[in-house]
Amino acid sequence: MTARIIDGKALSQALRTTVAEAVADFVKARGAAPGLAVVLVGEDPASTVYVASKARQTVEVGMRSFEYRLPADTPEAELLGLIARLNADDAVDGILVQLPVPAHLDTGRVIAAIDPAKDVDGLTVTNAGRLAAGRPNLVPCTPYGSMMMLDSVGRPLAGLEAVVVGRSELVGRPMAQLLLMADCTVTMAHSRTRDLPAVCRRADVLVAAVGRPGMIRGDWVKPGATVIDVGINRIPAPERGEGKSRLVGDVAYDEAAAVAGAITPVPGGVGLMTVATLLANTLIAAHRRRGLTAPAFFAELDKRLFGR
Ligand code: GUN
């Protein structure tokens, strides 16, 4: 079997177009565009690229982008002060603090400072707790985008065995919650799981979110399974020239694609969806903060994805 490739480029483009149309309606009705504030502390090269891309795409869909680049040695009190100002600023509907933050900052305290109504990353305990209770508000971007990719395959999820490898707050945990809401039988696997290949082979839906290049091999994949590869790992690629690198996922792509029914590529997969869903979450937050229901497209999408 050769897997169908789940096209993150086309899906994310379609979602951005939908968001842009809804933003235009919002502007017409309210006279102002939704705004997204992105905060980057330090100069991590990958984070710098992600943040620039988020800001560019925010403007492209017609929203306002507020970018804050703070030095790596910014005191925590200063960062918390900025977040408090963004919480109070009515032009800001979404706040994202790019992770990881430098080691002297307490990630938990930083995230906790964000108003849950503006928490477009879905990382505050309020939003994570709501998701765990089956009553989601703002859903973390990468899992949300991954669910949309699964939806595009057109295979009903109810009753399927889903295995999520990785238990991070940003991806693994919320992904497992969303698959549970979609009536999958969910296993969360992690670094202490016994016989991980055998656990993965049970999966009709296999989600890899471990940050280890090519860790999931082709013979870990059940024939016909849908594979969602969340990993974005930069590895040396001397075949492309001296000092060159390339991006690979957590799944050994060629091996897995020969066995799976459908698979997301890296690059061109989940990563593109993460930014598009961030824009969608900002639009949704802009509505809910004002007591408005989110545009019909998102209400219908959530009903289809989460059954509510
Ligand atoms: N770093 C890598 N991915 C993400 C994300 O989705 N949100 C935030 N805040 N930081 C990240």
Coordinates of C-alpha atoms and ligand atoms in Angstrom, one line a residue:
M1 CA 0.0 0.0 0.0
T2 CA 1.2 3.5 -0.7
A3 CA -0.3 6.0 1.7
R4 CA -2.4 9.0 0.6
I5 CA -0.5 12.2 1.5
I6 CA -2.5 14.5 3.7
D7 CA -1.7 17.9 2.1
G8 CA -1.1 20.4 4.9
K9 CA -0.4 23.1 2.3
A10 CA -3.8 22.9 0.7
L11 CA -5.7 22.4 4.0
S12 CA -4.0 25.3 5.7
Q13 CA -4.6 27.5 2.7
A14 CA -8.3 26.7 2.7
L15 CA -8.5 27.4 6.4
R16 CA -6.7 30.7 6.1
T17 CA -9.1 31.7 3.3
T18 CA -12.1 30.8 5.5
V19 CA -10.6 32.9 8.4
A20 CA -9.9 35.8 6.1
E21 CA -13.5 35.9 4.9
A22 CA -14.8 35.7 8.5
V23 CA -12.3 38.5 9.5
A24 CA -13.7 40.7 6.7
D25 CA -17.3 40.1 8.1
F26 CA -16.0 40.9 11.6
V27 CA -14.5 44.2 10.4
K28 CA -17.6 45.2 8.6
A29 CA -19.8 44.5 11.6
R30 CA -17.5 45.8 14.4
G31 CA -15.3 48.4 12.6
A32 CA -12.0 46.9 13.9
A33 CA -10.1 43.8 13.1
P34 CA -9.2 41.0 15.6
G35 CA -5.7 41.4 17.0
L36 CA -3.0 38.8 17.9
A37 CA -0.1 39.6 20.2
V38 CA 2.9 37.3 19.9
V39 CA 5.7 37.6 22.4
L40 CA 9.2 36.2 21.8
V41 CA 11.8 36.2 24.6
G42 CA 15.3 35.7 23.3
E43 CA 16.6 34.8 19.9
D44 CA 16.2 31.1 19.5
P45 CA 16.6 30.8 15.7
A46 CA 13.7 28.4 15.1
S47 CA 11.4 30.4 17.3
T48 CA 12.4 33.6 15.5
V49 CA 11.3 32.1 12.2
Y50 CA 8.0 30.8 13.6
V51 CA 7.1 34.1 15.2
A52 CA 7.9 36.0 11.9
S53 CA 5.7 33.6 10.0
K54 CA 2.9 33.9 12.5
A55 CA 3.0 37.7 12.3
R56 CA 3.0 37.7 8.5
Q57 CA 0.1 35.3 8.2
T58 CA -1.9 37.3 10.8
V59 CA -1.7 40.4 8.6
E60 CA -2.4 38.4 5.5
V61 CA -5.8 37.3 6.8
G62 CA -6.6 40.9 7.7
M63 CA -6.0 40.8 11.4
R64 CA -3.8 43.1 13.5
S65 CA -0.4 41.7 14.6
F66 CA 1.4 43.0 17.7
E67 CA 4.9 41.6 17.9
Y68 CA 7.0 41.9 21.1
R69 CA 10.6 40.8 20.9
L70 CA 12.2 40.9 24.3
P71 CA 15.9 40.3 25.2
A72 CA 16.8 36.8 26.5
D73 CA 17.6 38.3 29.9
T74 CA 14.2 40.0 30.4
P75 CA 13.2 39.8 34.1
E76 CA 10.1 37.7 34.7
A77 CA 8.3 40.7 36.3
E78 CA 8.8 42.7 33.1
L79 CA 7.3 39.9 31.0
L80 CA 4.4 39.5 33.4
G81 CA 3.8 43.2 33.2
L82 CA 3.6 43.1 29.4
I83 CA 1.1 40.2 29.6
A84 CA -1.0 42.2 32.1
R85 CA -1.1 45.1 29.6
L86 CA -2.0 42.9 26.8
N87 CA -4.8 41.3 28.9
A88 CA -6.2 44.8 29.5
D89 CA -5.8 46.0 25.9
D90 CA -9.1 45.7 24.0
A91 CA -7.4 45.7 20.6
V92 CA -5.7 42.4 21.6
D93 CA -7.9 39.3 21.2
G94 CA -5.2 36.6 21.4
I95 CA -1.9 36.4 23.3
L96 CA 0.8 33.8 22.5
V97 CA 4.1 33.6 24.3
Q98 CA 6.4 31.6 22.1
L99 CA 7.8 28.5 23.9
P100 CA 10.3 27.5 25.1
V101 CA 11.1 30.6 27.2
P102 CA 14.6 31.1 28.6
A103 CA 15.4 29.0 31.6
H104 CA 15.3 31.8 34.2
L105 CA 11.6 32.3 33.4
D106 CA 8.9 30.0 35.0
T107 CA 6.8 28.7 32.1
G108 CA 3.9 27.9 34.4
R109 CA 3.8 31.4 35.9
V110 CA 4.1 33.0 32.5
I111 CA 1.2 31.0 31.0
A112 CA -0.9 31.5 34.1
A113 CA -0.7 35.2 33.6
I114 CA -2.5 35.1 30.3
D115 CA -6.3 35.8 30.4
P116 CA -7.9 32.5 29.5
A117 CA -10.3 34.4 27.1
K118 CA -7.2 35.4 25.1
D119 CA -5.3 32.2 25.5
V120 CA -5.2 31.2 21.8
D121 CA -2.6 28.5 22.6
G122 CA -5.1 26.8 24.9
L123 CA -2.4 26.3 27.5
T124 CA -3.8 27.9 30.6
V125 CA -5.0 25.5 33.2
T126 CA -8.5 26.9 32.6
N127 CA -8.5 25.9 29.0
A128 CA -6.6 22.7 29.5
G129 CA -9.0 21.8 32.3
R130 CA -12.1 22.6 30.1
L131 CA -10.7 20.3 27.4
A132 CA -10.0 17.5 29.9
A133 CA -13.6 17.9 31.1
G134 CA -14.9 17.5 27.6
R135 CA -16.1 21.2 27.4
P136 CA -13.3 22.8 25.3
N137 CA -13.0 26.6 24.9
L138 CA -9.8 27.5 23.0
V139 CA -8.1 24.3 21.9
P140 CA -4.3 24.1 21.4
C141 CA -3.3 24.9 17.9
T142 CA -1.3 21.8 16.8
P143 CA -3.8 19.2 18.1
Y144 CA -6.7 21.2 16.6
G145 CA -5.0 21.3 13.2
S146 CA -4.2 17.6 13.5
M147 CA -7.9 16.8 14.1
M148 CA -8.7 18.8 10.9
M149 CA -6.2 16.8 9.0
L150 CA -7.7 13.5 10.3
D151 CA -11.2 14.9 9.4
S152 CA -9.9 15.5 5.8
V153 CA -9.2 11.7 5.4
G154 CA -13.0 11.1 5.6
R155 CA -12.7 8.0 7.8
P156 CA -15.1 8.2 10.8
L157 CA -13.0 8.2 14.0
A158 CA -15.6 6.7 16.4
G159 CA -14.4 3.3 17.8
L160 CA -10.9 3.5 16.2
E161 CA -7.8 2.7 18.3
A162 CA -5.7 5.9 18.6
V163 CA -2.2 5.9 20.0
V164 CA -0.5 9.3 20.8
V165 CA 3.2 9.0 21.3
G166 CA 4.4 11.9 23.6
R167 CA 2.6 13.6 26.5
S168 CA 3.5 17.2 26.3
E169 CA 1.1 19.9 27.4
L170 CA 1.3 21.6 24.0
V171 CA 0.5 18.5 21.9
G172 CA 0.3 15.0 23.3
R173 CA -2.1 15.5 26.2
P174 CA -4.6 17.8 24.4
M175 CA -4.4 15.5 21.3
A176 CA -5.4 12.5 23.4
Q177 CA -8.3 14.5 24.8
L178 CA -9.6 15.5 21.4
L179 CA -9.3 11.9 20.1
L180 CA -11.3 10.8 23.1
M181 CA -14.0 13.4 22.4
A182 CA -14.1 11.9 18.9
D183 CA -14.9 8.5 20.5
C184 CA -11.6 6.9 19.7
T185 CA -10.1 4.3 22.2
V186 CA -7.0 6.3 23.2
T187 CA -3.6 5.1 24.4
M188 CA -1.1 7.7 25.5
A189 CA 2.4 6.3 25.0
H190 CA 5.6 7.9 26.2
S191 CA 9.2 7.4 27.0
R192 CA 8.5 4.8 29.7
T193 CA 6.0 2.8 27.7
R194 CA 6.9 -0.9 27.4
D195 CA 7.2 -2.3 23.9
L196 CA 6.4 0.9 22.1
P197 CA 6.5 -0.7 18.6
A198 CA 3.8 -3.2 19.6
V199 CA 1.6 -0.4 21.1
C200 CA 2.0 1.6 18.0
R201 CA 1.1 -1.3 15.8
R202 CA -2.4 -1.4 17.5
A203 CA -3.1 2.1 16.2
D204 CA -5.7 2.9 13.5
V205 CA -4.7 6.5 14.2
L206 CA -1.0 7.0 15.2
V207 CA 0.1 10.5 16.3
A208 CA 3.8 11.0 16.8
A209 CA 4.8 14.0 19.0
V210 CA 8.1 13.2 20.5
G211 CA 10.7 15.4 18.8
R212 CA 13.0 12.6 17.8
P213 CA 13.8 12.4 14.1
G214 CA 12.5 9.2 12.4
M215 CA 11.9 7.4 15.7
I216 CA 8.7 5.7 14.5
R217 CA 9.7 3.0 12.0
G218 CA 7.6 1.6 9.1
D219 CA 7.2 -1.8 10.9
W220 CA 5.6 0.1 13.9
V221 CA 2.7 1.1 11.6
K222 CA -0.4 -0.9 11.2
P223 CA -1.3 -1.4 7.5
G224 CA -3.8 1.2 6.4
A225 CA -3.4 3.3 9.5
T226 CA -3.6 7.1 9.4
V227 CA -0.3 8.6 10.6
I228 CA -0.1 12.2 11.9
D229 CA 3.5 13.3 12.3
V230 CA 3.9 16.3 14.6
G231 CA 7.7 16.3 14.7
I232 CA 9.7 19.1 13.2
N233 CA 13.3 18.1 13.5
R234 CA 16.2 19.8 11.8
I235 CA 19.0 17.4 10.9
P236 CA 22.3 17.8 9.0
A237 CA 21.9 17.1 5.3
P238 CA 25.5 16.9 3.9
E239 CA 24.0 15.5 0.6
R240 CA 22.6 19.0 0.0
G241 CA 26.0 20.6 0.4
E242 CA 28.3 21.5 3.3
G243 CA 26.6 22.9 6.4
K244 CA 23.1 22.3 4.9
S245 CA 20.2 20.8 6.9
R246 CA 16.7 19.6 6.3
L247 CA 13.5 19.1 8.3
V248 CA 12.2 15.6 9.1
G249 CA 9.4 14.4 11.3
D250 CA 9.3 11.8 14.1
V251 CA 8.2 9.2 11.6
A252 CA 10.6 7.4 9.2
Y253 CA 8.5 8.8 6.3
D254 CA 9.4 6.5 3.3
E255 CA 9.0 3.4 5.4
A256 CA 5.7 4.5 7.0
A257 CA 4.2 5.8 3.8
A258 CA 4.7 2.3 2.3
V259 CA 2.4 0.8 5.0
A260 CA 0.0 3.5 6.1
G261 CA -3.3 4.4 4.5
A262 CA -2.7 8.1 4.9
I263 CA 0.2 10.2 6.3
T264 CA 1.2 13.8 6.9
P265 CA 4.5 14.9 5.3
V266 CA 7.2 16.9 7.0
P267 CA 7.6 19.7 5.9
G268 CA 4.2 20.5 4.4
G269 CA 2.1 18.9 7.1
V270 CA 1.0 19.6 10.6
G271 CA 3.4 22.6 11.0
L272 CA 1.4 24.6 8.5
M273 CA -1.9 23.8 10.2
T274 CA -0.6 25.0 13.5
V275 CA -0.3 28.6 12.3
A276 CA -3.6 28.5 10.5
T277 CA -5.4 27.2 13.6
L278 CA -3.8 30.0 15.6
L279 CA -5.4 32.5 13.3
A280 CA -8.7 30.6 13.7
N281 CA -8.4 30.6 17.5
T282 CA -7.8 34.4 17.4
L283 CA -10.9 34.9 15.4
I284 CA -12.9 32.6 17.7
A285 CA -11.5 34.5 20.8
A286 CA -12.5 37.8 19.3
H287 CA -16.1 36.7 19.0
R288 CA -16.4 34.9 22.3
R289 CA -14.8 37.8 24.3
R290 CA -17.6 39.9 23.1
G291 CA -20.3 37.4 23.8
L292 CA -20.7 36.6 20.1
T293 CA -20.9 33.0 18.8
A294 CA -18.1 32.0 16.6
P295 CA -18.7 32.0 12.8
A296 CA -20.9 29.1 11.6
F297 CA -18.0 27.4 9.9
F298 CA -16.2 26.9 13.2
A299 CA -19.3 25.8 15.1
E300 CA -20.0 23.2 12.5
L301 CA -16.4 22.1 12.4
D302 CA -16.3 21.6 16.2
K303 CA -19.5 19.7 16.1
R304 CA -18.0 17.3 13.4
L305 CA -14.6 17.1 15.1
F306 CA -15.7 16.9 18.8
G307 CA -19.3 15.9 18.6
R308 CA -20.4 19.1 20.3
Ligands
GUN1 N1 6.6 26.5 20.4 C1 6.4 25.5 19.4 N2 5.1 25.4 19.1 C2 4.4 26.3 19.9 C3 3.1 26.6 20.0 O1 2.1 26.1 19.4 N3 2.8 27.6 20.9 C4 3.7 28.3 21.6 N4 3.3 29.2 22.4 N5 5.0 28.0 21.5 C5 5.4 27.0 20.6

